[in-house]
C-alpha atoms as one frame of an Amber mdcrd trajectory, in Angstrom:
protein
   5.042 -22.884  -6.154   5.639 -22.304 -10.104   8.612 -21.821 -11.818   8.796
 -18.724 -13.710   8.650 -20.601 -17.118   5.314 -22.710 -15.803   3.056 -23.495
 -18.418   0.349 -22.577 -16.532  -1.034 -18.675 -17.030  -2.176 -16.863 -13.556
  -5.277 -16.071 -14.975  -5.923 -19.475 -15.307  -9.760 -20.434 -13.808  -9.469
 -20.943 -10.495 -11.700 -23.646  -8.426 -12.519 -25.636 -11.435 -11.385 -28.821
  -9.811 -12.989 -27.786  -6.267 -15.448 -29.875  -4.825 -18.569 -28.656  -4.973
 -19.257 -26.299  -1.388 -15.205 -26.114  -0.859 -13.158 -22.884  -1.710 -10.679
 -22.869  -4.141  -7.354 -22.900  -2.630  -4.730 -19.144  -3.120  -3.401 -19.493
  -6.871   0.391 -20.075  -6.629   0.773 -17.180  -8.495  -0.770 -15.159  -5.611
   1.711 -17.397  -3.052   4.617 -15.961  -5.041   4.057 -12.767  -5.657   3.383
 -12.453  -1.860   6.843 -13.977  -1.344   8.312 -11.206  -3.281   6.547  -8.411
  -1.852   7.514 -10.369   2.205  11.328 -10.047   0.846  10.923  -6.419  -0.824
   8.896  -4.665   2.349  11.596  -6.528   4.459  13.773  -3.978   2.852  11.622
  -1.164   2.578  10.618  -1.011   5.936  13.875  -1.126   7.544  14.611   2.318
   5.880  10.512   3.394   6.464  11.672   2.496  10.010  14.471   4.940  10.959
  14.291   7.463   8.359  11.894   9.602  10.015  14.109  10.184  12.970  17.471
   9.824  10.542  16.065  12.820   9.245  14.358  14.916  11.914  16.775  14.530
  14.586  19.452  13.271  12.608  19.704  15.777  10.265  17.968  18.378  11.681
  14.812  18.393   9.707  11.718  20.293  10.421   8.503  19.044  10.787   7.353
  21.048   7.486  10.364  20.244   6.032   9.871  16.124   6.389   6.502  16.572
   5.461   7.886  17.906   1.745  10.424  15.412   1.767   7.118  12.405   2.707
   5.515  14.374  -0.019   8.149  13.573  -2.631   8.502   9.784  -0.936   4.261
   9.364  -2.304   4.087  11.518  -4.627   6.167  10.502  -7.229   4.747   7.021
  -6.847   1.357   8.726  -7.209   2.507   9.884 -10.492   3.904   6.809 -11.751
   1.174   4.285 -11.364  -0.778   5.626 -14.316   2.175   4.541 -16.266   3.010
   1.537 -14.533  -0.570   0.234 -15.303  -0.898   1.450 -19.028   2.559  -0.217
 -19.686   1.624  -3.695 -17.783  -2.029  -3.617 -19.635   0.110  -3.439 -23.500
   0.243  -6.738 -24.941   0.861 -10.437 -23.594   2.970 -11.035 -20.173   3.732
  -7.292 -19.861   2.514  -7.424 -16.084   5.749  -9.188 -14.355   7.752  -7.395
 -17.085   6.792  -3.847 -15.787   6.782  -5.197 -12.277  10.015  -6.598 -12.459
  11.623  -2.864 -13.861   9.447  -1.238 -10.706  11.285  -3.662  -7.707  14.944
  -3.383  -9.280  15.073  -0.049  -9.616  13.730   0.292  -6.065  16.203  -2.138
  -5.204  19.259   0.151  -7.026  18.275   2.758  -4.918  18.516   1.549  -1.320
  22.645   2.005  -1.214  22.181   5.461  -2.545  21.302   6.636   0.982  24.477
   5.814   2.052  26.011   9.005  -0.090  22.910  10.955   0.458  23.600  13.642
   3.142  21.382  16.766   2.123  17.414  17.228   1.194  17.971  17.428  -2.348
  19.727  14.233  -2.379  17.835  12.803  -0.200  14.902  13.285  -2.346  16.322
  12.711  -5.223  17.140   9.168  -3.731  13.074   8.844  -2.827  11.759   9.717
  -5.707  13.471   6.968  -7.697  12.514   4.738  -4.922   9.022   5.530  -5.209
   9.261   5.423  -9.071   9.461   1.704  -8.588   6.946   1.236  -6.624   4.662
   3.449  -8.675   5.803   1.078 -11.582   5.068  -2.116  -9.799   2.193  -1.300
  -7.812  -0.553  -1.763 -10.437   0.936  -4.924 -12.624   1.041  -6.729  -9.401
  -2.362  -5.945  -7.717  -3.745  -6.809 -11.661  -1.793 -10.382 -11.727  -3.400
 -10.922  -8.622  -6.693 -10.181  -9.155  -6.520 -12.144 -12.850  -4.977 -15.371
 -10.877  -8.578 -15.643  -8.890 -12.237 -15.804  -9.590 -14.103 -12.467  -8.487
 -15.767 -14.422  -5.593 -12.609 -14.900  -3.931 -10.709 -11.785  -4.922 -10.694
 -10.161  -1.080  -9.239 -13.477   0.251  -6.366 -13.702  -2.596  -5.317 -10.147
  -1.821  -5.967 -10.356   2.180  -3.508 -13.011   1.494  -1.181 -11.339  -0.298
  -1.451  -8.352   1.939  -0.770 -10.546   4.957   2.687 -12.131   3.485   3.594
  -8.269   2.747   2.910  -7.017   6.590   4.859 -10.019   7.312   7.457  -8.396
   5.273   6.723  -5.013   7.270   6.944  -6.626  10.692  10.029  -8.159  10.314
  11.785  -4.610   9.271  11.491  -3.181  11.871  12.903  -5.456  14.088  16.230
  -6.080  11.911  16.704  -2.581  11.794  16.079  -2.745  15.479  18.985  -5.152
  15.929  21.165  -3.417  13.094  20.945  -0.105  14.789  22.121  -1.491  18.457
  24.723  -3.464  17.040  26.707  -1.593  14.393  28.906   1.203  15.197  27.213
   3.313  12.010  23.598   2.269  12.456  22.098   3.669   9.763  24.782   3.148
   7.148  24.785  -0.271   8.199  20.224  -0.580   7.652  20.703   0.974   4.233
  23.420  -1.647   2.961  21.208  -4.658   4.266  18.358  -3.326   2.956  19.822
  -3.278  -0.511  21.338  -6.830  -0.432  17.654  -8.010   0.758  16.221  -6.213
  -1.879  17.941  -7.895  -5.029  16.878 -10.650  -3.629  13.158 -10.330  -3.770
  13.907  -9.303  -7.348  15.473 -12.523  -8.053  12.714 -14.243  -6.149  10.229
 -12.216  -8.828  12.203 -13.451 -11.766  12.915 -17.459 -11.185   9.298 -17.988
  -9.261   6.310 -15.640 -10.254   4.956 -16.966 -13.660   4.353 -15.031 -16.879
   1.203 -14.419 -18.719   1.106 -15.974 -21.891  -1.641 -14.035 -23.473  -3.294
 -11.118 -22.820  -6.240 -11.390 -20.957  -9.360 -11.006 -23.512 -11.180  -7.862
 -24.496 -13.331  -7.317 -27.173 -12.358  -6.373 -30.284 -13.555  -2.977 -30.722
 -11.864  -1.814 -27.483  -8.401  -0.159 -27.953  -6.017  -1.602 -25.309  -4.646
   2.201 -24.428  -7.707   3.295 -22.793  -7.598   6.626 -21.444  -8.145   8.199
 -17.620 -11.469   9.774 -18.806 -12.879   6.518 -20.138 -12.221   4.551 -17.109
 -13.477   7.191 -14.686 -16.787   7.108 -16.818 -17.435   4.102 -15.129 -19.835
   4.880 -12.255 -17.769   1.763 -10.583 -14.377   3.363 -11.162 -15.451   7.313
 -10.932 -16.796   6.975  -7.264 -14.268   4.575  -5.628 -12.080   6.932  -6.945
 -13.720  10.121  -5.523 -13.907   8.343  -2.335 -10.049   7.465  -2.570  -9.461
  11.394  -2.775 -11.963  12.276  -0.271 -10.278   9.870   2.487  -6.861  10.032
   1.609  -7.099  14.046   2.108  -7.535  13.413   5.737  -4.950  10.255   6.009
  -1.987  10.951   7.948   1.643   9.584   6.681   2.761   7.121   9.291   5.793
   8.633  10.072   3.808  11.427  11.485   1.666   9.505  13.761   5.010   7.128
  15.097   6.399  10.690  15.703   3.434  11.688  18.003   3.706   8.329  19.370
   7.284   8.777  20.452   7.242  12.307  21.727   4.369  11.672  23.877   5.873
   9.013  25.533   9.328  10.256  25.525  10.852   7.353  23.716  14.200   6.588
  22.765  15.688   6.779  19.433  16.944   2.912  19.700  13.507   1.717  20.421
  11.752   3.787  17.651  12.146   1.513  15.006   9.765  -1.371  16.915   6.419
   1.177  16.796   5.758  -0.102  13.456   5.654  -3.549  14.628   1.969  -3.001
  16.529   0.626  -1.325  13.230   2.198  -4.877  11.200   1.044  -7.291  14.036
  -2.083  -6.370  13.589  -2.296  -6.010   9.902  -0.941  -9.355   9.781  -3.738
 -11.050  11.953  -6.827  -9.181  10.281  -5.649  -9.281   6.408  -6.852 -12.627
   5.314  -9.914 -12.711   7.924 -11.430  -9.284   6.678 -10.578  -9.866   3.418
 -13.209 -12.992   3.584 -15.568 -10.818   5.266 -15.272  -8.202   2.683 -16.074
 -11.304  -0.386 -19.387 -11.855   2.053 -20.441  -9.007   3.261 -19.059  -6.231
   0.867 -15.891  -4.458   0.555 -16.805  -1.054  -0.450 -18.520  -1.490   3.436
 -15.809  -2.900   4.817 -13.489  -0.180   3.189 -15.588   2.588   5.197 -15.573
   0.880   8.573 -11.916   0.366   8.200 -11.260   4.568   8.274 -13.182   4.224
  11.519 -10.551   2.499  13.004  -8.615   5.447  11.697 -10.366   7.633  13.076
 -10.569   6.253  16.328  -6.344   6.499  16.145  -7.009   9.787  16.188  -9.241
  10.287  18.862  -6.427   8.267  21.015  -3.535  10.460  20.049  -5.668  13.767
  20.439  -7.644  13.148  23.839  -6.206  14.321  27.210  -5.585  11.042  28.462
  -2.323   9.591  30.534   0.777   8.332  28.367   0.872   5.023  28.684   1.995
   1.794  26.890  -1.903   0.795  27.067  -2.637   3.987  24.648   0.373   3.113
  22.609  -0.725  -0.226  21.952  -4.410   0.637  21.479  -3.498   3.175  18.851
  -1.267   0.736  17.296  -4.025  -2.167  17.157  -6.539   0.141  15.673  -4.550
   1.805  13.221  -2.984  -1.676  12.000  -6.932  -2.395  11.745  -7.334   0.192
   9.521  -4.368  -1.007   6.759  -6.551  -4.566   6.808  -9.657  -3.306   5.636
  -8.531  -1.202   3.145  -5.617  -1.916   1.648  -6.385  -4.861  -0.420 -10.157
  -4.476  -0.050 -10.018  -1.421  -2.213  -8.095  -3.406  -4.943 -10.647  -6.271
  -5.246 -13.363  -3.223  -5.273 -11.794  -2.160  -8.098 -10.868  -5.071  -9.716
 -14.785  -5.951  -9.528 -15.217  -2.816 -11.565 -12.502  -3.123 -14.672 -12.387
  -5.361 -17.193  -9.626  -7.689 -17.618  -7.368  -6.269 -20.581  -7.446  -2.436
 -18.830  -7.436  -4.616 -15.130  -3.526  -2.693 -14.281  -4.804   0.748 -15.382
  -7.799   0.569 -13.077  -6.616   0.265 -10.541  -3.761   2.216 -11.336  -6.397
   5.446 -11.360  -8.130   4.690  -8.253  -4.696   4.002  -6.412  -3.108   7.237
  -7.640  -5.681   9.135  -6.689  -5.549   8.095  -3.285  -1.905   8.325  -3.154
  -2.164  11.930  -4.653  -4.180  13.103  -1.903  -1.962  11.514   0.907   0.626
  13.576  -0.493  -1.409  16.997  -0.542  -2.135  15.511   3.404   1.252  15.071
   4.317   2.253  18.358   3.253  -0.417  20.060   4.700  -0.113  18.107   8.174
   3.714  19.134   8.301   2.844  22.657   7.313  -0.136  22.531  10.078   2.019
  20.327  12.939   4.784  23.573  12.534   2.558  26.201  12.623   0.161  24.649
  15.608   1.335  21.862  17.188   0.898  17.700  16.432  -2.299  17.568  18.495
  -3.926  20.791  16.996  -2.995  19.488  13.660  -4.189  15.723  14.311  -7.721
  17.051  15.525  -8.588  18.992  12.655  -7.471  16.008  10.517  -9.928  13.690
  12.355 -12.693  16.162  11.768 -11.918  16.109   8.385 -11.951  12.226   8.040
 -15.236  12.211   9.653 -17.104  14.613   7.208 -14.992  12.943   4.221 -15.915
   9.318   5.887 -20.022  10.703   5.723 -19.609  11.838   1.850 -18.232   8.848
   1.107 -21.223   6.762   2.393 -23.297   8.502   0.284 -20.965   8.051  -2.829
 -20.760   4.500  -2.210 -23.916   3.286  -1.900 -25.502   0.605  -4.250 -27.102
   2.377  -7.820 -28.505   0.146 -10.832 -26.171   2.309 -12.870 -22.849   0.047
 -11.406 -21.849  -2.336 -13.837 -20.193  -5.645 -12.991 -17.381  -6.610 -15.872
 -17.513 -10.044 -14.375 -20.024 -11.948 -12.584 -19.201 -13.915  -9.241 -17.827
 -17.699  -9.650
């Protein structure tokens, strides 16, 4: 693994020394990064974990009422990724710099819960949460994609992806064990959570190295490139109307692990582990369909993977029997889901940018997904409140299915796509 003062830039060529008919073995850079990220969703998800039922039966929250406050947790990371990749795509090494801002304030903000008793707080406390992650998001997808040749971008970030579900997988369970152990549960999640935190900040810092140069562009291109040019990219402008399109019909989930746990009656103790099918999976599929998406295509991929969705849907919604069969079903499929989209969509994207705007590119396409989650969320809370979760859940799966159709159609193949940078 590098040192954080390694000689050796991310975007370095990758494979050069490969045998011919061998792949290229994950950049460090890629190893590291996904070591910080393991660390950080460590944290995140033990608070992702119980703060749903912290706040619904905890506090009293209403469904609409979480659904605001889930609103707030996205959107103001929707917000922020536009400025997290402009910032990260401004001169030499300003990707881990950025980055680097994004986890630690994240990190800051994990004891805050601890004095946060109301919804205004509470959100308050979110939204500078997600403010880090909206600043790191896009400087550390870009370092990825600029430590590997295109040909092997969906196995870097499958990768990468797979060391972060780790991450998510083993939240759960620690907040599992925190919450059955200490006398103030929650108080007790949101203090580790902190301390683990700073330290995949610190991990970021010594281990993940620093671009020494800006990556080329040519000379006539300003480095500030705005929204409008980027989305006149045929590339850019439909991943980016498909990322609307589906996200409009993706439901937080919270929401789902809610329906989950009043259908089968489960305990608040044990509702901390549902995550752990969703991560199990994720965990198994990342770096396998992230090969399949360099061979066979990953804007493909990308639309089979809201199947799976879908068919999480169709579980929670039909008339069948409660049982731990369904749960785990659901689970599998929707974990299936998070594989082949996650980091697919980022090396889509990344195929479409060029390398000095590479953080702002994907900074559009991934806040215009995250936008319309939030506009999902709220409407899902407003619709679970006013109908019911199963009412609510089928008209979202109808509306996946049409959006799921359009976006076939947006995504096919057209001579007018333009490659930045052809396959090693």
């Amino acid at each position: 693994m590098y040192l954080a003062d390694s000689r050796t830039a991310p975007d370095a060529a990758p494979g050069r020394d490969t045998a011919p008919g061998r792949r290229a073995a994950v950049p460090g850079a890629v190893v590291a990064l996904g070591t910080v990220s393991l660390i950080t969703d460590v944290s995140s998800e033990m608070v992702t974990a119980v703060l749903p039922l912290y706040l619904v039966a905890g506090l009293g929250l209403s469904p609409l009422g979480f659904g605001l406050l889930d609103g707030v947790y996205n959107g103001v990371s929707a917000l922020v990724r536009l400025v997290g990749g402009r910032l990260s795509d401004r001169g030499g090494g300003r990707h881990k710099s950025v980055a680097a801002v994004g986890y630690g304030l994240s990190a800051a903000c994990k004891p805050l819960l601890l004095v946060a008793h109301s919804m205004p707080l509470i959100g308050a406390v979110l939204a500078a949460d997600r403010t880090g992650k909206g600043l790191r998001t896009a400087p550390r997808d870009a370092m990825i994609s600029l430590a590997c040749g295109p040909a092997d971008r969906g196995r870097a970030f499958g990768v990468h992806r797979a060391m972060d579900t780790a991450g998510a997988l083993l939240g759960p369970l620690l907040a599992f064990a925190i919450l059955r152990a200490a006398a103030d549960g929650y108080d007790a999640v949101f203090i580790a959570s902190g301390c683990i935190a700073a330290l995949g900040v610190l991990v970021l810092l010594l281990f993940v190295p620093r671009q020494e140069s800006a990556p080329p562009r040519p000379p006539h291109v300003h480095t500030r490139t705005p929204v409008r040019e980027l989305l006149r990219r045929p590339g850019i402008r439909r991943l980016t109307g498909c990322a609307v399109l589906l996200g409009l019909t993706t439901v937080s989930d919270s929401f789902l692990y809610l329906t989950l746990q009043r259908r089968l009656e489960i305990s608040e103790s044990w509702f901390p582990l549902l995550p752990l099918g969703t991560a199990a999976t994720f965990l198994l599929l990342a770096v396998p369909l992230g090969a399949v998406a360099d061979r066979f295509g990953r804007r493909r991929l990308f639309l089979c993977g809201h199947l799976a969705l879908l068919g999480t849907y169709g579980l929670l919604t039909a008339p069948l029997d409660s049982s731990p069969t369904l749960v785990c079903l659901a689970l599998v499929l929707h974990g299936a889901f998070y594989a082949a989209t996650d980091g697919v969509l980022a090396a889509a994207t990344a195929d479409s940018v060029p390398a000095h705007v590479r953080g702002s590119g994907l900074a559009v396409v991934q806040t215009g997904q995250a936008a319309a989650r939030v506009v999902c969320s709220i409407g899902f809370g407003a619709a679970w409140t006013a109908w019911g979760d199963r009412t609510a859940l089928a008209a979202a799966a109808a509306g996946l299915f049409v959006s799921a159709a359009v976006s076939a159609l947006l995504l096919r193949p057209s001579s007018t796509d333009a490659t930045p940078e052809p396959a090693r």
